[in-house]
Amino acid sequence: MAENENFRNDFPLLRQEMNGRSIVYLDNGATTQKPESMIRAMCGYYGGCNANPHRGAYALSVEATGIYETARERVRRFIGAKEAREIIFTKNATEALNLVAYSYGLTNIGPGDEIVLTVAEHHSNLVPWQRVAKARGATLNYIYLEPDGNLSEADIAAKITNKTKLVAVAHVSNVLGLVNPVRRIADRAHEAGAVVVVDGSQSVPHLAADVEALGADFFAFSGHKLLAPMGIGVLYGRAALLEAMPPFLSGGDMIEYVEEQESTYAGLPAKFEAGTQNVGGAAGLTAAIDYLEALTFAKIQKIEGDLLAYALPRLRALPWISLYGCDSGRDNKTGIITFNVKGVHPHDVATILDSEGVAIRAGHHCAQPLMKYLGQAATCRASFYFYNTRTDVDRWLDALEKVREVMRVGH
Amino acid sequence: MDIESIYTELIAEESRSTEHRRHLEAPTAALKGRNPSCGDEITLELSVRDGIVEDAAFTGVGCAISQASTSLMIGLVKGQTTGKAKKLAETFLAMLKSEIPAGDPALDELGDAAALQGVARLPARVKCAALSWHTLAEALEKEV
């Protein structure tokens, strides 16, 4: 893998050390590292053209507006939306999903209605729906899993009924790393007259996601999981749905006329972007998308597929490792490997790996219902990105041996 | 980081010890301690009579640091007065905040539990070591 070794040069952080060792960063599902070009774009914005967009008539404000709206158009093309006004900038995927819950959910879901989720949802696409269900007297129904971790086909068929008003599903599970059959779920939901909310946080960084092809009515993702800075996220929504929805946050920039007792609201997308927006983050997001598109998703998938093919057989050969979601027969596995070292708690695994310069995630991965369903209090998760190498996998697996040595398990 | 100085043989062994892992027949206090962010969960049972911790035991799941810390704590406070047990909890929690220098005689009071001093260098794990001691302090408050 000499080729992707070179990507590391684009990432200043990956050239540093952690605990005296070069960093093996395998927590890309949590957030990715940032390329120099993205960091330069952020600095360029703040150092060269910072001003409040959509307000001042002076050149800097016009330039800031241009940068912000360029990012919107860039995102539109990136995820295959029809119109730029269908792209709403948020803080992150969580805020985007909350926007849908509070604005669409509270307005359109009522007593006796049903919301269908999968048991593998991240809390960000689960807790908001619990709150909507509680507030409106609706019921939450879950799609459970097949033994291999894929969504139960029987549940997809049975749980989405004519009482279902909304289906919330992750494009890729952040724990199991499996691509869900979103199109099929969307078709089923649309037949039943429900809308589909897709959490794209774990898919958009790794594969070409197209909201039209997926049949998504709403689609959310965070910039920071795809090379962009923290604090910028995206909500895509079908224009007809967004137009009919009430505002989520209100205040400056989202209005037309404000009287003492009444206001009228701006059109899309401004109606959902109250207050000064994260233009620096949007500039970073544009640079991040530029980087990914120059690289191409074909190459990203080839690299991540190679890392999976290199790591999984070696992990399977270790009788003291348990794997979760790693045996899908559907060719839909992304670069997320969730595992446990038998006899050692995940947090101890992560701490000892850290001492070897290897960063992984341990815990419930913001998916407590899934952990309960899997019968695990917690698990470890290693998640790849294109700048990871086979050497990283070697270092990780060597460090797992060290875990057993330190914890005096099997030694 | 010298990981072996934190995960010592004592800690690794103690985390798997079953000596204090049981239910008491007639506990005078039973209190749950949880770290929701990492899933550590212990239930501490105490049997306090005439101001003495006559017996103590725990059940629960968690990482090696939380389990070892709980087990060592029970070994230490059994047979002590509630006042002394409270003082020990204060000393242990101060140790985790690096408020007691290494070699300070106060640490001798903690016996084997002083082996967890290295956890103070792992900010992400301090709460694991502290869990059962906070639970103990809370349970003793209720006893008085």
XYZ file of C-alpha atoms in Angstrom:
555
model
C 0.000 0.000 0.000
C 2.756 2.447 -0.908
C 0.141 4.480 -2.716
C -2.084 5.462 0.169
C 0.966 5.959 2.370
C 1.259 9.251 0.467
C -2.139 10.491 1.639
C -0.734 10.777 5.134
C 1.450 13.654 3.970
C -1.724 15.655 3.374
C -2.738 15.291 7.039
C -0.605 17.263 9.523
C -1.997 15.459 12.543
C -1.060 12.026 11.224
C 2.576 13.121 11.126
C 2.543 13.593 14.913
C 3.092 11.087 17.679
C 0.749 9.800 20.374
C 2.330 8.377 23.551
C 5.735 8.293 21.857
C 4.576 6.322 18.810
C 3.482 7.456 15.366
C -0.304 7.683 15.439
C -2.426 4.814 14.190
C -5.766 6.581 13.912
C -8.586 4.053 13.685
C -11.469 6.147 15.028
C -12.654 7.616 11.749
C -16.245 6.679 12.519
C -16.087 9.264 15.310
C -14.338 11.961 13.304
C -11.784 12.054 10.492
C -8.485 13.914 10.435
C -8.190 17.065 8.365
C -6.152 17.630 5.197
C -3.901 20.648 4.823
C -6.032 21.949 1.927
C -9.120 22.083 4.165
C -7.243 23.791 6.994
C -5.883 26.329 4.477
C -9.402 27.014 3.196
C -10.573 27.768 6.748
C -7.566 30.035 7.389
C -8.102 31.666 4.014
C -11.656 32.502 4.909
C -10.902 33.942 8.345
C -7.689 35.631 7.200
C -8.975 36.962 3.902
C -12.688 37.512 3.635
C -14.480 37.116 6.981
C -17.705 39.102 7.181
C -21.334 38.399 8.033
C -23.010 37.016 4.916
C -26.412 38.061 3.535
C -26.204 41.427 5.311
C -23.693 44.106 4.474
C -23.620 45.724 1.064
C -19.828 45.891 1.186
C -17.429 43.709 -0.770
C -16.350 41.422 2.096
C -19.918 40.502 3.009
C -20.693 39.834 -0.621
C -17.630 37.586 -0.798
C -18.610 35.716 2.401
C -22.102 35.211 0.975
C -20.525 33.840 -2.199
C -18.376 31.359 -0.255
C -21.372 30.206 1.776
C -23.665 29.763 -1.218
C -20.900 28.078 -3.224
C -20.680 25.492 -0.455
C -24.429 24.914 -0.674
C -24.240 24.329 -4.415
C -21.211 22.069 -3.922
C -23.130 19.961 -1.370
C -26.172 19.815 -3.659
C -24.104 18.280 -6.439
C -22.204 16.038 -4.010
C -25.356 14.268 -2.771
C -27.416 14.533 -5.954
C -30.120 16.932 -4.749
C -32.202 18.710 -7.380
C -32.105 22.211 -5.931
C -29.641 24.156 -3.763
C -32.496 25.412 -1.570
C -33.036 21.821 -0.457
C -29.662 21.995 1.339
C -29.886 23.412 4.881
C -26.698 23.985 6.829
C -26.752 22.905 10.469
C -24.208 22.363 13.227
C -24.031 18.601 12.614
C -26.174 15.580 11.738
C -27.730 15.605 15.210
C -29.037 19.122 14.750
C -30.258 18.241 11.257
C -32.219 15.256 12.587
C -33.617 17.336 15.447
C -34.738 19.927 12.917
C -36.762 17.251 11.138
C -38.127 15.868 14.411
C -39.223 19.192 15.842
C -40.401 20.846 12.668
C -41.753 17.975 10.560
C -42.363 15.402 13.306
C -44.285 17.496 15.807
C -46.420 18.969 13.027
C -47.241 15.848 11.041
C -47.258 13.009 13.552
C -50.232 12.577 15.860
C -51.850 10.224 18.376
C -51.983 6.623 17.148
C -49.453 7.226 14.374
C -46.382 5.029 14.150
C -42.717 5.856 13.690
C -40.491 3.021 12.487
C -36.775 2.940 13.376
C -34.073 0.312 13.270
C -32.589 -1.026 16.487
C -29.162 -0.126 15.099
C -29.793 3.636 15.008
C -27.336 6.070 16.541
C -28.951 7.956 19.436
C -29.124 11.027 17.178
C -31.686 9.286 14.951
C -33.495 7.671 17.870
C -33.845 9.972 20.881
C -35.481 12.810 18.857
C -38.118 10.305 17.663
C -38.735 9.123 21.207
C -39.419 12.724 22.152
C -41.761 13.236 19.198
C -43.592 9.994 19.999
C -43.988 10.995 23.659
C -45.111 14.534 22.822
C -47.634 13.452 20.188
C -48.885 10.113 21.570
C -47.361 8.136 18.703
C -45.773 4.677 18.872
C -42.180 3.696 18.064
C -41.726 0.379 16.266
C -38.338 -1.183 15.644
C -36.880 -3.143 12.771
C -34.570 -5.761 14.312
C -31.659 -7.660 12.783
C -30.910 -10.912 11.018
C -28.217 -13.026 12.731
C -25.597 -11.550 10.349
C -26.401 -7.987 11.475
C -28.425 -6.967 8.413
C -31.880 -5.503 8.913
C -34.590 -8.140 9.123
C -36.384 -8.350 5.798
C -39.449 -9.706 7.566
C -39.497 -6.674 9.870
C -39.082 -4.252 6.960
C -42.156 -5.845 5.379
C -44.205 -6.126 8.584
C -43.366 -3.029 10.640
C -44.001 -0.408 7.976
C -47.795 -0.221 7.777
C -50.416 2.301 6.751
C -50.209 3.696 10.295
C -46.532 4.542 9.742
C -45.944 8.234 9.216
C -42.159 8.268 9.294
C -39.290 5.802 8.913
C -35.857 6.715 10.328
C -32.896 4.663 9.156
C -29.119 4.980 9.002
C -27.621 4.545 5.545
C -24.716 2.729 7.249
C -24.776 1.590 10.902
C -22.031 3.233 12.942
C -21.462 0.005 14.872
C -22.019 -2.792 12.362
C -20.718 -0.905 9.317
C -23.293 -2.487 7.009
C -24.958 -0.551 4.188
C -28.712 -0.725 4.736
C -31.162 -1.285 1.857
C -32.404 2.303 2.066
C -34.007 2.324 -1.377
C -36.087 -0.737 -0.608
C -37.129 0.698 2.756
C -37.986 4.028 1.119
C -40.138 2.352 -1.534
C -41.980 0.405 1.149
C -42.418 3.573 3.252
C -43.665 5.627 0.308
C -46.209 2.917 -0.572
C -47.464 3.226 3.001
C -47.565 7.014 2.743
C -44.658 7.615 5.149
C -41.602 9.838 4.754
C -38.049 8.502 5.126
C -35.352 10.175 7.214
C -31.877 8.870 6.399
C -28.866 9.374 8.651
C -25.980 9.498 6.190
C -23.259 10.260 8.741
C -21.401 6.987 8.185
C -22.057 6.638 4.456
C -21.309 9.996 2.858
C -17.585 9.913 3.778
C -17.094 6.484 2.208
C -19.391 5.991 -0.762
C -21.177 8.025 -3.411
C -24.533 8.824 -1.820
C -27.341 10.133 -4.039
C -30.480 11.292 -2.251
C -32.656 10.845 -5.344
C -31.407 7.314 -6.005
C -31.896 6.439 -2.327
C -35.432 7.782 -2.271
C -34.637 9.823 0.860
C -37.098 12.538 1.864
C -34.633 13.849 4.433
C -30.927 13.091 4.586
C -28.514 14.274 7.289
C -24.746 14.188 7.703
C -21.904 15.857 9.608
C -18.990 17.592 7.896
C -16.397 16.505 10.454
C -16.728 12.840 9.513
C -15.618 13.649 5.953
C -12.492 15.786 6.404
C -14.402 19.032 7.075
C -14.306 20.940 10.380
C -16.541 20.266 13.369
C -19.576 22.542 13.571
C -20.895 22.265 10.020
C -23.541 19.727 9.080
C -26.120 19.259 6.374
C -29.811 18.534 6.168
C -31.229 17.712 2.767
C -35.010 17.822 2.532
C -37.383 17.621 -0.403
C -38.396 21.185 -1.270
C -42.132 20.478 -1.030
C -41.728 19.072 2.488
C -39.410 21.842 3.698
C -41.708 24.525 2.315
C -44.666 23.210 4.272
C -42.716 22.885 7.542
C -42.658 25.557 10.276
C -39.282 27.054 11.259
C -37.144 25.177 13.807
C -34.937 27.921 15.272
C -36.081 31.478 14.837
C -34.478 34.913 14.921
C -32.340 36.860 12.513
C -31.959 35.998 8.840
C -34.912 33.593 8.717
C -37.602 36.270 8.450
C -39.115 38.600 5.863
C -41.064 41.091 7.993
C -41.238 41.247 11.758
C -44.081 43.128 13.441
C -44.665 43.406 17.173
C -47.074 40.462 17.229
C -46.420 38.574 13.987
C -43.645 37.709 11.551
C -43.441 36.293 8.084
C -40.641 33.919 7.278
C -38.034 33.806 4.567
C -38.168 31.170 1.876
C -35.850 28.173 1.620
C -33.161 27.666 2.713
C -33.005 30.799 4.911
C -36.168 29.816 6.817
C -34.154 27.079 8.533
C -30.913 29.006 9.034
C -31.560 31.444 11.867
C -28.699 33.600 13.080
C -25.184 34.027 11.753
C -24.097 30.853 10.049
C -20.799 28.947 10.032
C -19.291 30.363 6.837
C -15.753 29.280 7.784
C -17.077 25.757 8.265
C -18.834 25.918 4.911
C -15.554 26.990 3.258
C -13.882 23.997 4.917
C -16.682 21.704 3.761
C -16.204 22.848 0.159
C -12.473 22.097 0.377
C -13.188 18.703 1.936
C -15.601 17.758 -0.848
C -13.034 18.958 -3.410
C -10.469 16.642 -1.828
C -12.818 13.637 -1.813
C -14.015 14.152 -5.368
C -10.457 14.495 -6.678
C -9.615 11.271 -4.874
C -12.868 9.580 -6.030
C -15.070 7.239 -4.048
C -13.979 4.369 -6.277
C -10.481 4.718 -4.882
C -11.675 5.225 -1.300
C -13.723 2.028 -1.491
C -10.832 0.131 -3.049
C -8.492 1.163 -0.200
C -11.011 0.488 2.565
C -11.977 -2.816 0.951
C -8.326 -3.841 0.860
C -7.883 -2.970 4.555
C -10.978 -5.021 5.441
C -9.789 -7.968 3.361
C -6.410 -7.734 5.077
C -7.689 -7.379 8.650
C -10.783 -9.600 8.843
C -9.237 -13.021 8.078
C -6.487 -12.316 10.598
C -9.008 -11.297 13.266
C -11.174 -14.343 12.533
C -8.132 -16.553 13.047
C -7.807 -15.305 16.652
C -10.054 -17.429 18.894
C -9.946 -14.734 21.588
C -11.577 -12.083 19.388
C -15.360 -11.690 18.975
C -16.567 -9.826 15.893
C -19.905 -8.082 15.348
C -21.434 -7.405 11.933
C -18.452 -8.890 10.094
C -20.168 -11.838 8.399
C -22.657 -10.225 6.079
C -23.183 -12.282 2.962
C -24.369 -9.239 1.008
C -21.131 -7.526 0.016
C -22.270 -4.442 1.961
C -19.556 -4.132 4.631
C -17.817 -0.777 5.064
C -14.560 -0.131 6.923
C -15.940 -0.437 10.457
C -14.827 -3.414 12.550
C -16.570 -3.841 15.895
C -14.954 -6.399 18.160
C -14.187 -7.518 21.688
C -11.157 -9.158 23.242
C -12.625 -12.050 25.213
C -12.107 -11.621 28.936
C -11.076 -7.958 28.692
C -13.386 -4.973 29.013
C -13.417 -2.684 25.933
C -12.221 0.330 27.924
C -9.179 -1.544 29.111
C -8.524 -2.617 25.513
C -8.731 1.003 24.330
C -6.447 2.305 27.101
C -3.768 -0.297 26.398
C -4.030 0.276 22.630
C -3.637 4.003 23.317
C -0.378 3.308 25.135
C 0.806 1.713 21.864
C -0.230 4.757 19.819
C -3.389 3.117 18.453
C -6.641 5.121 18.685
C -9.904 3.154 18.635
C -13.324 3.741 20.154
C -14.669 1.744 23.088
C -18.099 1.964 24.646
C -21.700 1.915 23.501
C -21.037 4.027 20.375
C -24.161 6.114 21.057
C -26.216 3.034 20.178
C -27.348 1.645 23.533
C -30.446 -0.165 22.189
C -28.211 -2.000 19.686
C -25.702 -2.924 22.411
C -28.537 -4.336 24.484
C -29.847 -6.218 21.444
C -26.355 -7.673 20.854
C -26.138 -8.559 24.551
C -22.997 -6.471 25.057
C -22.486 -3.694 27.614
C -19.858 -2.211 25.343
C -17.633 -3.063 22.385
C -14.454 -1.847 20.702
C -14.613 -0.288 17.243
C -11.853 0.267 14.721
C -12.933 2.344 11.728
C -10.826 2.976 8.619
C -10.408 5.835 6.220
C -8.409 6.014 3.012
C -5.267 7.285 4.765
C -5.009 4.115 6.844
C -2.536 1.485 5.718
C -1.828 -2.190 6.160
C 0.911 -1.087 8.564
C -1.807 0.492 10.715
C -3.634 -2.838 10.756
C -0.392 -4.600 11.754
C 0.204 -2.145 14.584
C -3.396 -2.559 15.785
C -3.234 -6.359 15.791
C 0.167 -6.355 17.517
C -1.284 -4.052 20.151
C -4.168 -6.492 20.702
C -1.594 -9.153 21.639
C -0.150 -6.635 24.061
C -3.619 -6.210 25.619
C -3.698 -9.892 26.479
C -0.187 -9.752 27.867
C -0.863 -6.716 30.098
C -4.181 -8.109 31.325
C -2.609 -11.550 31.846
C -5.290 -13.243 29.774
C -4.224 -16.465 28.083
C -0.599 -15.909 29.102
C 3.203 5.864 28.974
C 4.251 2.830 30.956
C 1.002 0.908 30.814
C 2.314 -1.904 33.017
C 2.674 0.536 35.913
C -1.080 1.113 35.713
C -2.315 -2.365 34.843
C -0.144 -4.067 37.429
C -0.447 -7.764 38.142
C -2.318 -6.846 41.337
C -4.916 -4.836 39.385
C -5.336 -7.485 36.691
C -5.778 -10.250 39.279
C -7.980 -8.205 41.586
C -10.286 -7.256 38.694
C -11.124 -10.940 38.307
C -11.286 -11.734 42.026
C -14.579 -13.205 43.217
C -13.816 -12.793 46.922
C -16.123 -9.816 47.467
C -18.424 -10.450 44.525
C -21.648 -11.668 46.140
C -24.858 -10.530 47.812
C -25.136 -9.929 51.571
C -27.907 -11.713 53.438
C -29.206 -8.645 55.235
C -27.527 -5.491 53.947
C -28.306 -2.281 55.819
C -27.529 -0.319 52.655
C -27.455 -1.201 48.951
C -26.541 1.448 46.441
C -26.025 1.430 42.701
C -23.122 3.313 41.112
C -23.088 3.917 37.362
C -20.936 5.533 34.710
C -23.473 5.806 31.866
C -20.846 6.913 29.340
C -18.897 3.672 29.653
C -21.409 1.227 31.082
C -19.638 0.555 34.388
C -22.303 -0.481 36.855
C -21.836 -1.766 40.390
C -24.160 -2.409 43.287
C -22.472 -1.978 46.620
C -24.007 -3.673 49.665
C -23.017 -2.754 53.216
C -23.890 -4.219 56.554
C -23.288 -1.541 59.159
C -23.875 -2.165 62.862
C -22.941 0.076 65.784
C -20.948 2.326 63.494
C -18.833 -0.520 62.111
C -18.836 -1.754 58.511
C -19.247 -5.386 59.480
C -19.564 -6.711 55.966
C -19.495 -5.415 52.417
C -19.846 -6.965 48.972
C -20.596 -5.981 45.383
C -22.089 -7.198 42.127
C -21.888 -5.616 38.695
C -19.979 -5.270 35.459
C -17.325 -2.906 34.223
C -13.732 -2.456 33.179
C -10.802 -3.917 35.075
C -10.047 -0.607 36.766
C -13.575 -0.208 38.141
C -13.808 -3.835 39.222
C -10.363 -3.948 40.838
C -10.977 -0.635 42.570
C -14.271 -1.892 44.020
C -12.787 -5.163 45.189
C -9.792 -3.480 46.841
C -12.060 -0.921 48.473
C -14.228 -3.585 50.078
C -11.179 -5.427 51.390
C -10.012 -2.157 52.936
C -13.174 -0.881 54.603
C -14.504 -4.145 56.028
C -14.247 -4.008 59.811
C -13.571 -0.263 59.875
C -15.710 2.355 61.586
C -17.923 4.346 59.237
C -15.886 7.452 60.105
C -12.661 5.735 59.092
C -14.233 4.345 55.905
C -15.335 7.865 54.922
C -11.855 9.184 55.559
C -10.365 6.425 53.391
C -12.738 7.307 50.552
C -11.693 10.951 50.817
C -8.020 9.955 50.709
C -8.522 7.658 47.713
C -10.456 10.280 45.724
C -7.813 12.896 46.571
C -5.143 10.476 45.292
C -6.999 10.186 41.964
C -7.018 13.975 41.695
C -3.211 13.930 42.167
C -3.644 15.918 45.374
C -1.436 13.537 47.350
C 2.205 13.210 46.274
C 3.703 9.749 45.793
C 5.323 8.509 48.985
C 3.012 10.528 51.218
C 2.265 8.456 54.353
C -1.477 9.103 53.816
C -1.296 6.648 50.928
C -0.132 3.856 53.246
C -3.579 3.953 54.799
C -5.014 2.799 51.462
C -3.041 -0.444 51.456
C -3.250 -2.257 48.111
C -5.746 0.312 46.813
C -2.807 2.724 46.517
C -1.818 0.616 43.492
C -4.466 2.587 41.576
C -2.494 5.813 41.945
C -1.282 5.516 38.332
C -4.859 5.925 37.093
C -4.544 9.625 37.964
C -2.351 9.843 34.822
C -5.222 8.516 32.662
C -7.805 11.332 32.783
C -10.254 9.280 30.701
C -10.217 6.494 33.276
C -10.304 8.337 36.604
C -14.074 7.983 36.786
C -13.733 4.182 36.507
C -11.501 4.006 39.589
C -13.596 6.564 41.478
C -17.016 4.975 40.887
C -17.214 2.594 43.852
C -15.618 5.076 46.261
C -18.193 7.732 45.409
C -20.858 5.069 45.865
C -19.381 4.144 49.252
C -19.294 7.767 50.385
C -22.916 8.183 49.347
C -23.992 4.974 51.098
C -22.240 6.030 54.314
C -23.929 9.442 54.203
C -27.259 7.619 54.260
C -26.181 5.406 57.143
C -25.530 8.315 59.477
